[in-house]
CSV table of C-alpha atoms in Angstrom, one decimal:
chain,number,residue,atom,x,y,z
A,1,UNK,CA,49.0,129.4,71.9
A,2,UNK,CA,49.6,130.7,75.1
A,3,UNK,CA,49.7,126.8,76.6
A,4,UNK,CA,53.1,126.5,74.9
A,5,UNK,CA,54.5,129.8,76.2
A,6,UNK,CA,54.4,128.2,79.4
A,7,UNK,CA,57.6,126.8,80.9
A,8,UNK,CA,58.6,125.1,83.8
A,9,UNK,CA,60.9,126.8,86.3
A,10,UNK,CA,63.0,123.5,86.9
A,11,UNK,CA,65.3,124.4,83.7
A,12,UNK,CA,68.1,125.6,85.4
A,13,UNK,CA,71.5,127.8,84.4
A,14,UNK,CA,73.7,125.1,83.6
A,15,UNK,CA,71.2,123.2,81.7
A,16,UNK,CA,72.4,121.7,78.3
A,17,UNK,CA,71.0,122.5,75.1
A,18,UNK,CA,68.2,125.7,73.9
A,19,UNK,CA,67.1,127.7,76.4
A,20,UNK,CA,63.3,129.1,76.2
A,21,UNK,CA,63.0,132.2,74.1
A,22,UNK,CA,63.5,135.6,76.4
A,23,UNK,CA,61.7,139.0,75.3
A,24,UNK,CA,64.8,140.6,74.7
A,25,UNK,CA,67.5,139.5,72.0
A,26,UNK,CA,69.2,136.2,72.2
A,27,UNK,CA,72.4,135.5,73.3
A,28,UNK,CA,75.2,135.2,70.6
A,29,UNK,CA,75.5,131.3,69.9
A,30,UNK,CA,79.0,129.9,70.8
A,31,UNK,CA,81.6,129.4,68.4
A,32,UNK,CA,82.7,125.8,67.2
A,33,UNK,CA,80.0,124.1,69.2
A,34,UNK,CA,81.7,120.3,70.3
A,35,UNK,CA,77.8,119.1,71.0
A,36,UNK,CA,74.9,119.2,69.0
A,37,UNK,CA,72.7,122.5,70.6
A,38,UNK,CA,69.9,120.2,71.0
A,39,UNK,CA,69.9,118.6,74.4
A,40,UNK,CA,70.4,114.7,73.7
A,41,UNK,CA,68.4,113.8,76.9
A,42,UNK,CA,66.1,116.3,79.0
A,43,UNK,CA,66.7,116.0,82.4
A,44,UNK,CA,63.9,113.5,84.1
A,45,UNK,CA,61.3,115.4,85.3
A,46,UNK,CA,61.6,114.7,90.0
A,47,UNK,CA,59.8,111.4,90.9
A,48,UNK,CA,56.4,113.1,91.6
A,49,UNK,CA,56.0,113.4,88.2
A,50,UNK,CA,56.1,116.7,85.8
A,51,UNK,CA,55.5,119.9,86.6
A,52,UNK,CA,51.8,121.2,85.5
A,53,UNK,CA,50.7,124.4,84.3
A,54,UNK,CA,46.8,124.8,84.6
A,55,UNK,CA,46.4,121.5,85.2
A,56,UNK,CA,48.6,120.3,81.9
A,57,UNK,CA,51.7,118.2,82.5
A,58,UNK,CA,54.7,120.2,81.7
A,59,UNK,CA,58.5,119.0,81.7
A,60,UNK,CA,61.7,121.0,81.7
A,61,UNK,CA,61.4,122.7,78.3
A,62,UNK,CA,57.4,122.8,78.3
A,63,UNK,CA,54.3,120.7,78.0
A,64,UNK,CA,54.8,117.2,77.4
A,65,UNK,CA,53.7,115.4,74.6
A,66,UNK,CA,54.1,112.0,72.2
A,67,UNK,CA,53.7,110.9,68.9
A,68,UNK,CA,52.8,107.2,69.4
A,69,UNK,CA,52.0,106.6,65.4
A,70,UNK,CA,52.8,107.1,61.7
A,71,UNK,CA,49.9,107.8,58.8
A,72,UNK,CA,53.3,108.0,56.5
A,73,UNK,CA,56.7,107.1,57.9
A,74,UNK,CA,60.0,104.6,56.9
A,75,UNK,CA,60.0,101.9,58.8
A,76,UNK,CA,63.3,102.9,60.8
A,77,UNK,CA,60.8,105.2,62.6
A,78,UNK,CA,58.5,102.7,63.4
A,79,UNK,CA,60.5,100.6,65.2
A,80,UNK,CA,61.7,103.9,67.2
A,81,UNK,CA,57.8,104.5,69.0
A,82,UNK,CA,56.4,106.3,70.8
A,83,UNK,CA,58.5,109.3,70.0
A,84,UNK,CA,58.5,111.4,73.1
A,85,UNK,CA,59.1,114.8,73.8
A,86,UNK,CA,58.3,118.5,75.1
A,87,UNK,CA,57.0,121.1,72.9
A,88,UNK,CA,59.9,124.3,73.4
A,89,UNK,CA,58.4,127.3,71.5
A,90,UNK,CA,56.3,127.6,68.4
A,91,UNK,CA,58.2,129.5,65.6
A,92,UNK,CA,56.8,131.2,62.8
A,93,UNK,CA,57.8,130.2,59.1
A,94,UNK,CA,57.3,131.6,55.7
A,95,UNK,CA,53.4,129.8,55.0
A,96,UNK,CA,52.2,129.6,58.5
A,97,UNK,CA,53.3,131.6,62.0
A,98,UNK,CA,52.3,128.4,63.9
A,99,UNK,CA,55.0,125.9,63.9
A,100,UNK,CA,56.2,124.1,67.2
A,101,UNK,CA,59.5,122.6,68.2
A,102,UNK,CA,59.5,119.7,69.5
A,103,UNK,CA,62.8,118.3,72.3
A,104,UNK,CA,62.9,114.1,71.5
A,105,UNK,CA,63.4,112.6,75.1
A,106,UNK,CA,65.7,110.1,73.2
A,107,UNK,CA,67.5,111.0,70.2
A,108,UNK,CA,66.1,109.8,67.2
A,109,UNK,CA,67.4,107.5,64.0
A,110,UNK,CA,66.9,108.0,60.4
A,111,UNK,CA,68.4,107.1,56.7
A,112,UNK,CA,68.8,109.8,54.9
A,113,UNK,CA,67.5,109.5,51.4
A,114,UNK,CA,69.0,109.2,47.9
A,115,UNK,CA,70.1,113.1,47.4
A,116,UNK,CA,70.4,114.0,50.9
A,117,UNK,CA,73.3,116.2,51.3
A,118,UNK,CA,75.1,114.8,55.0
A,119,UNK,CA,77.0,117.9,55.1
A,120,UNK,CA,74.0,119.5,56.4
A,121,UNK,CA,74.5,118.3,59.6
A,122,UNK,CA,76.9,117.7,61.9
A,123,UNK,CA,79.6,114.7,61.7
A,124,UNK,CA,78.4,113.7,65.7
A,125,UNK,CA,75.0,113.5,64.3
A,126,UNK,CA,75.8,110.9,61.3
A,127,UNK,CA,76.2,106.9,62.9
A,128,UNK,CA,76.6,104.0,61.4
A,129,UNK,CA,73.8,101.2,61.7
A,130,UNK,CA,75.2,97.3,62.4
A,131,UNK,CA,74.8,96.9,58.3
A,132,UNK,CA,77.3,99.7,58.2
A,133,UNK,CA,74.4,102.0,56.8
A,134,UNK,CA,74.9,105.7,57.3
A,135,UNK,CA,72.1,107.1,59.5
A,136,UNK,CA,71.7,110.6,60.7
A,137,UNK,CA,70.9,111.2,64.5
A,138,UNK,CA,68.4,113.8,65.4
A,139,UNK,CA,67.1,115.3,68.8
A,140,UNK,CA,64.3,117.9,68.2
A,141,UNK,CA,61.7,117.3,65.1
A,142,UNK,CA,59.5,120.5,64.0
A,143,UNK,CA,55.9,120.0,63.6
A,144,UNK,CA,52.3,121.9,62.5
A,145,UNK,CA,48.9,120.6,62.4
A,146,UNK,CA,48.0,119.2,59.2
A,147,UNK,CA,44.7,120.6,58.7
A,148,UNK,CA,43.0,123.9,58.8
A,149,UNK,CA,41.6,125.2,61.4
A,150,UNK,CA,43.4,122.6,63.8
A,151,UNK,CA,46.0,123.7,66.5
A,152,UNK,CA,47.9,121.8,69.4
A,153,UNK,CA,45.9,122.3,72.4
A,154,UNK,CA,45.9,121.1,76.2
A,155,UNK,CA,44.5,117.4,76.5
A,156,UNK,CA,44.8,116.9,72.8
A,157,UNK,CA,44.5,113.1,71.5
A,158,UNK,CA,45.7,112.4,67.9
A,159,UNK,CA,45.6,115.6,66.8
A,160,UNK,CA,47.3,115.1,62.8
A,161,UNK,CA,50.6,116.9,62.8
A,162,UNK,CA,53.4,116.9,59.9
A,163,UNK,CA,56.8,115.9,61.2
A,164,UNK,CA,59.8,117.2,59.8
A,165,UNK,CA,63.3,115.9,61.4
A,166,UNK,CA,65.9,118.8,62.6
A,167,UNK,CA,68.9,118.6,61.1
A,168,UNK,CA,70.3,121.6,62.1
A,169,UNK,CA,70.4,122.4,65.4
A,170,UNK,CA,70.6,126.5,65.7
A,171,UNK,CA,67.1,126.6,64.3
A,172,UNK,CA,66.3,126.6,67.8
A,173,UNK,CA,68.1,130.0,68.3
A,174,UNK,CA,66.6,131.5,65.0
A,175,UNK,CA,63.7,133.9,64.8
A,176,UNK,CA,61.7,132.0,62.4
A,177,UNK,CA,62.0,128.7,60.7
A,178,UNK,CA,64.9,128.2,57.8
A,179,UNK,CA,63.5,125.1,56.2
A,180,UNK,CA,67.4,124.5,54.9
A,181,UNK,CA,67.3,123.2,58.4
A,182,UNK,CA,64.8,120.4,58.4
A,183,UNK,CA,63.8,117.7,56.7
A,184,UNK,CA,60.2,116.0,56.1
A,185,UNK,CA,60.2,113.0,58.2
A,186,UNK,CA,56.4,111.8,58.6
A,187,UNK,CA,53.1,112.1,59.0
A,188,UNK,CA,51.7,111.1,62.5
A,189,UNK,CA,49.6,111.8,65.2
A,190,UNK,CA,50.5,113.9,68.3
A,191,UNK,CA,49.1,113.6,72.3
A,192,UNK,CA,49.3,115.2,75.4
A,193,UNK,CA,51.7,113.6,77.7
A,194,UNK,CA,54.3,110.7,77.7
A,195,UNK,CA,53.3,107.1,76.5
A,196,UNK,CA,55.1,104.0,78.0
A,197,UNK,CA,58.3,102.6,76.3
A,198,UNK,CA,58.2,98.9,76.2
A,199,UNK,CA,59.2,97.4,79.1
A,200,UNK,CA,57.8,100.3,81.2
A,201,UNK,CA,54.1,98.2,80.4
A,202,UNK,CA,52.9,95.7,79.3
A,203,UNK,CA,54.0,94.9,75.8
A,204,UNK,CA,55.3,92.2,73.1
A,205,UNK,CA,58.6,90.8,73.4
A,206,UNK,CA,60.9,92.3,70.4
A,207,UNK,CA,62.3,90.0,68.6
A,208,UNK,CA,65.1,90.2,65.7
A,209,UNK,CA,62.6,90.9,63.2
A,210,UNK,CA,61.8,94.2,64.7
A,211,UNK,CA,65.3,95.9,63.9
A,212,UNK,CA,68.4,95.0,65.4
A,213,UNK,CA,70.0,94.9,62.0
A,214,UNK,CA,69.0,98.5,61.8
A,215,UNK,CA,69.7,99.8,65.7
A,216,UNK,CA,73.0,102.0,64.8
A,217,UNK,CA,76.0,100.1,66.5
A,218,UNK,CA,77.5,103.1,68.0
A,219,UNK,CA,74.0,103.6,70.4
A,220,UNK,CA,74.5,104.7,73.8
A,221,UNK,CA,72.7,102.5,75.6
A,222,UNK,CA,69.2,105.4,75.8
A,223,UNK,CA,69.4,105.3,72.1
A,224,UNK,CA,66.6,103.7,70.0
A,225,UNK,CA,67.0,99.8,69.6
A,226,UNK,CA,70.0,99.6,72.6
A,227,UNK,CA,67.5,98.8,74.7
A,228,UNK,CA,64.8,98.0,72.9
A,229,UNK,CA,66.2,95.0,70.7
A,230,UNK,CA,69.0,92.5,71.7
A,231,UNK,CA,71.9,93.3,70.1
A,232,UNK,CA,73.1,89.8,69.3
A,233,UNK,CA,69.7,87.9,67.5
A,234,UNK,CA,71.1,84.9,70.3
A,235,UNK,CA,69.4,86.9,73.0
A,236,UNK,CA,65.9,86.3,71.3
A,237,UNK,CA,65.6,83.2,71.8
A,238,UNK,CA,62.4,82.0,73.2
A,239,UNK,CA,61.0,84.8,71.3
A,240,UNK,CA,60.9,83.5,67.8
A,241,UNK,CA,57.3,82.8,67.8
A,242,UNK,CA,56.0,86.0,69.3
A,243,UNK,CA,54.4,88.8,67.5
A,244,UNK,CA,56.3,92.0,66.1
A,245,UNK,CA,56.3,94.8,69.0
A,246,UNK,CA,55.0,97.2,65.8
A,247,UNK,CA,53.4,95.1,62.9
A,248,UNK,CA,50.7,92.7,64.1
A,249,UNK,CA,49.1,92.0,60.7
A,250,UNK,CA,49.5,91.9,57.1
A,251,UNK,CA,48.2,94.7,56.4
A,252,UNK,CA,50.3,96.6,58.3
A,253,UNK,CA,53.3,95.4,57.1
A,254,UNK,CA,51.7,96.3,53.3
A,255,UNK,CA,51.4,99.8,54.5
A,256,UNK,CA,55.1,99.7,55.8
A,257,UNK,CA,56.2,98.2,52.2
A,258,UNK,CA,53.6,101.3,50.5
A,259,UNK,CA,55.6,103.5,52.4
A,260,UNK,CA,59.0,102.6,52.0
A,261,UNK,CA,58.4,101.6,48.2
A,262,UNK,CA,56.5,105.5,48.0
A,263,UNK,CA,59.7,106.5,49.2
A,264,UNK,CA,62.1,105.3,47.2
A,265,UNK,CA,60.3,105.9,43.9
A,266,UNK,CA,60.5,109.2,44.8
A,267,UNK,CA,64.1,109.3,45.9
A,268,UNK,CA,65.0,108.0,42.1
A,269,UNK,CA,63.1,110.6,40.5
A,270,UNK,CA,63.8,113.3,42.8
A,271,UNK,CA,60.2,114.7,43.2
A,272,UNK,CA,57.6,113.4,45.8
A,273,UNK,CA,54.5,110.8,44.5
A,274,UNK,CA,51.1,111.3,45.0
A,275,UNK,CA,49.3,108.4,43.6
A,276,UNK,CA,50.7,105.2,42.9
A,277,UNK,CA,49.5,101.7,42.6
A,278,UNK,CA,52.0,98.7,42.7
A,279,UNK,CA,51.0,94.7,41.9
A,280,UNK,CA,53.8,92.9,43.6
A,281,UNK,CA,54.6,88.9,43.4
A,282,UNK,CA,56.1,87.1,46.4
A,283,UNK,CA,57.8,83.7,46.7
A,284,UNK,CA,56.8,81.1,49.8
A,285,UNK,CA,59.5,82.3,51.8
A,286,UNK,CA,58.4,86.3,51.6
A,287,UNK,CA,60.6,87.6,49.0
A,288,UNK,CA,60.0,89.6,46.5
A,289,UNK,CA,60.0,88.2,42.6
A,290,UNK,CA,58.4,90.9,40.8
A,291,UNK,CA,57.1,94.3,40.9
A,292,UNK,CA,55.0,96.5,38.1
A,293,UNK,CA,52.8,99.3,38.4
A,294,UNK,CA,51.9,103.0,38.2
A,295,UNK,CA,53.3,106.2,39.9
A,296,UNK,CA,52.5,109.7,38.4
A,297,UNK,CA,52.2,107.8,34.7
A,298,UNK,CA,55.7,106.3,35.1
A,299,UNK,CA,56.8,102.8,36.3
A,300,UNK,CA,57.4,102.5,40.3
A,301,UNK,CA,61.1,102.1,40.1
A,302,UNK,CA,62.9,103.0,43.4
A,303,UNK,CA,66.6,103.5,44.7
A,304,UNK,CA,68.3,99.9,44.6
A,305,UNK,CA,68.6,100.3,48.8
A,306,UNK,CA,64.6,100.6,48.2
A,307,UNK,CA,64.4,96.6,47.3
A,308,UNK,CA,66.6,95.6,50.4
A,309,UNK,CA,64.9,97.3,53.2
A,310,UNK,CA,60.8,96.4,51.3
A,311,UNK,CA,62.6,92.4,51.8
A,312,UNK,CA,63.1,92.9,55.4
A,313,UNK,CA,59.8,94.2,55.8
A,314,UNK,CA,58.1,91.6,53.8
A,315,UNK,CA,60.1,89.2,56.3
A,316,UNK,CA,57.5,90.2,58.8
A,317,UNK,CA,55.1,88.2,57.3
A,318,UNK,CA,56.9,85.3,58.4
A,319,UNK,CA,55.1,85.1,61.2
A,320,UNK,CA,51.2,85.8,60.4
A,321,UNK,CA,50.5,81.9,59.9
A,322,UNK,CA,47.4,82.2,57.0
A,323,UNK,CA,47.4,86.2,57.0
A,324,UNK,CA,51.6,85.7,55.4
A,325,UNK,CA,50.8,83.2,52.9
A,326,UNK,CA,50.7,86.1,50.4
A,327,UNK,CA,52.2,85.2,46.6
A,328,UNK,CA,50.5,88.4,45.1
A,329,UNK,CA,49.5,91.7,46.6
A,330,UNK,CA,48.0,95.4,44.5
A,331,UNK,CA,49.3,98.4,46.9
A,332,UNK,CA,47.8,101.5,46.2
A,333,UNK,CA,48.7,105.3,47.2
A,334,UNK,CA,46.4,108.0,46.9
A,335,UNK,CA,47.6,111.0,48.9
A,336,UNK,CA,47.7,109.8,52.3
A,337,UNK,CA,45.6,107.0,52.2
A,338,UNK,CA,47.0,103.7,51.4
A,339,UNK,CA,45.2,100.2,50.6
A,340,UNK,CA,45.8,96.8,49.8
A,341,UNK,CA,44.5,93.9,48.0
A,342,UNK,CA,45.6,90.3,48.2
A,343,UNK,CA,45.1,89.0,45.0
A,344,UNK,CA,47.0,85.4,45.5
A,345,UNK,CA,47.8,83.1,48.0
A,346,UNK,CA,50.3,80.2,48.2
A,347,UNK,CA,49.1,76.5,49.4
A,348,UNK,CA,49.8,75.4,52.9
A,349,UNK,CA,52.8,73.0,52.6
């Protein structure tokens, strides 16, 4: 792992947030910290670019690096890609000494779930979406390669990482990871370097399908969906027609619905789900009329919040032409892989 050791020498004194690990003892945390530790924006990295160690492109903190998309994730994340960032040090935990801290170039937005005690983070961190939804703001995650035998490495493409948000932002000062400070957030896949925001390329105009409702209304404007979604659905007009910037096709708004409805089954019960199946029966205009299924031998019944945010997802199908004329649909969840079968259609009116 000596890649991560290496930082760049552009952090300077006065820099806000963690500074990299020294050999010799920390320095005592300040009392009654006003600011989260975690820096909410790295300083930009000069307009030559980043810095580079051995040829790998390196930022303030260390190597740069992106998540760009989800195997398992809620939808609020989705709408938040590419998740960019600089790995800061890799920490050892109780299973595995290889865990890495990751910095978020732009804080990032979540809903906590069912059960989540808010008092485990900080009341600057907890915002309130334009429903009036509680969400919890975050600025570092902490991730590990899923698999064994796999480790992050320079020029690494889609290497399969777990994702888990921090909530708590002196882990960065601790020795070795106190997971009473994080939280599993996702599944995903991790590269070398930055990837383009939209509107730095080319890319699908957003449009208020894509999350506005859901973009916390207290965002500075770098937060996800300021900048990203028009705050008043007015501003997308002429858009109406165009594709969703994250779900193209049925099928991937069926693995958005398999992963929110996984979810919230397992908020209600309190214990994760491993395999579930779930036969679901839509109206014409996309909303939901009936569920029934199986999810560890019980019936798939999630949080009430659960049914609201599976509607605006199935709302995404508005827009597929033939592909959204679904009236009845089989999800299925097996570990990490999730399917889909269309078993009925409605007529063309």
């Amino acid at each position: 792992m000596g890649w991560l050791s290496r930082t760049s020498s552009k952090a300077s004194d006065d820099q806000v947030g963690p500074q990299p690990a020294p050999t010799e003892p920390a320095p005592t945390a300040p009392t009654a910290p006003t600011a989260p530790t975690a820096p909410t924006a790295p300083t930009a990295p000069p307009a030559d670019g980043p810095g580079s160690a051995g040829g790998q492109a390196v930022g303030r903190y260390g190597p740069l690096v992106c998540v760009t998309r989800f195997d398992v994730a809620a939808p609020e994340l989705e709408w938040q890609l590419p998740l960019n960032g600089e790995l800061y040090r890799v920490m050892p935990g109780s299973d595995r000494p290889d865990y890495s801290l990751l910095v978020l170039e732009r804080p990032l937005h979540f809903y906590p779930t069912q059960g989540f005690d808010l008092a485990r983070v900080e009341a600057a961190q907890q915002v309130q979406d334009r429903k009036g939804r509680t969400m919890v703001r975050v600025h570092a995650l902490l991730l590990c390669s899923r698999f064994v035998g796999e480790q992050l490495h320079p020029g690494m493409r889609d290497l399969a990482v777990n994702l888990a948000y921090v909530v708590d932002n002196s882990l960065a000062r601790d020795a070795e990871v106190d997971f009473a400070k994080i939280e599993f957030a996702a599944t995903g896949f991790l590269s070398e370097g930055h990837a383009p925001r939209a509107g730095e390329a080319e890319a699908p105009a957003p449009t208020e399908a894509d999350s506005p409702a859901d973009a916390p209304a207290d965002a500075p404007a770098d937060a996800p969906g300021a900048t990203d979604v028009p705050a008043d659905p007015a501003a997308a007009d002429g858009h109406a027609d165009a594709e969703p910037a994250t779900r193209h096709t049925a099928a991937e708004v069926f693995e958005a619905v398999a992963a929110t409805l996984r979810e919230g089954v397992a908020a209600q019960r309190g214990e994760p789900v491993a395999r579930m199946t779930a036969a679901l029966t839509l109206d014409e205009g996309h909303r939901l009329t009936g569920l029934s299924g199986n999810a560890d031998g019980q019936p798939p019944a999630p949080t009430p919040e659960t049914f609201e945010r599976i509607g605006e997802l199935l709302a995404g199908l508005s827009g597929l032409g033939a592909q959204g004329r679904v009236a009845a649909v089989t999800l299925r969840v097996d570990g990490d892989a999730v399917t889909h079968e269309v078993t009925r259609t409605h007529e063309p009116s």
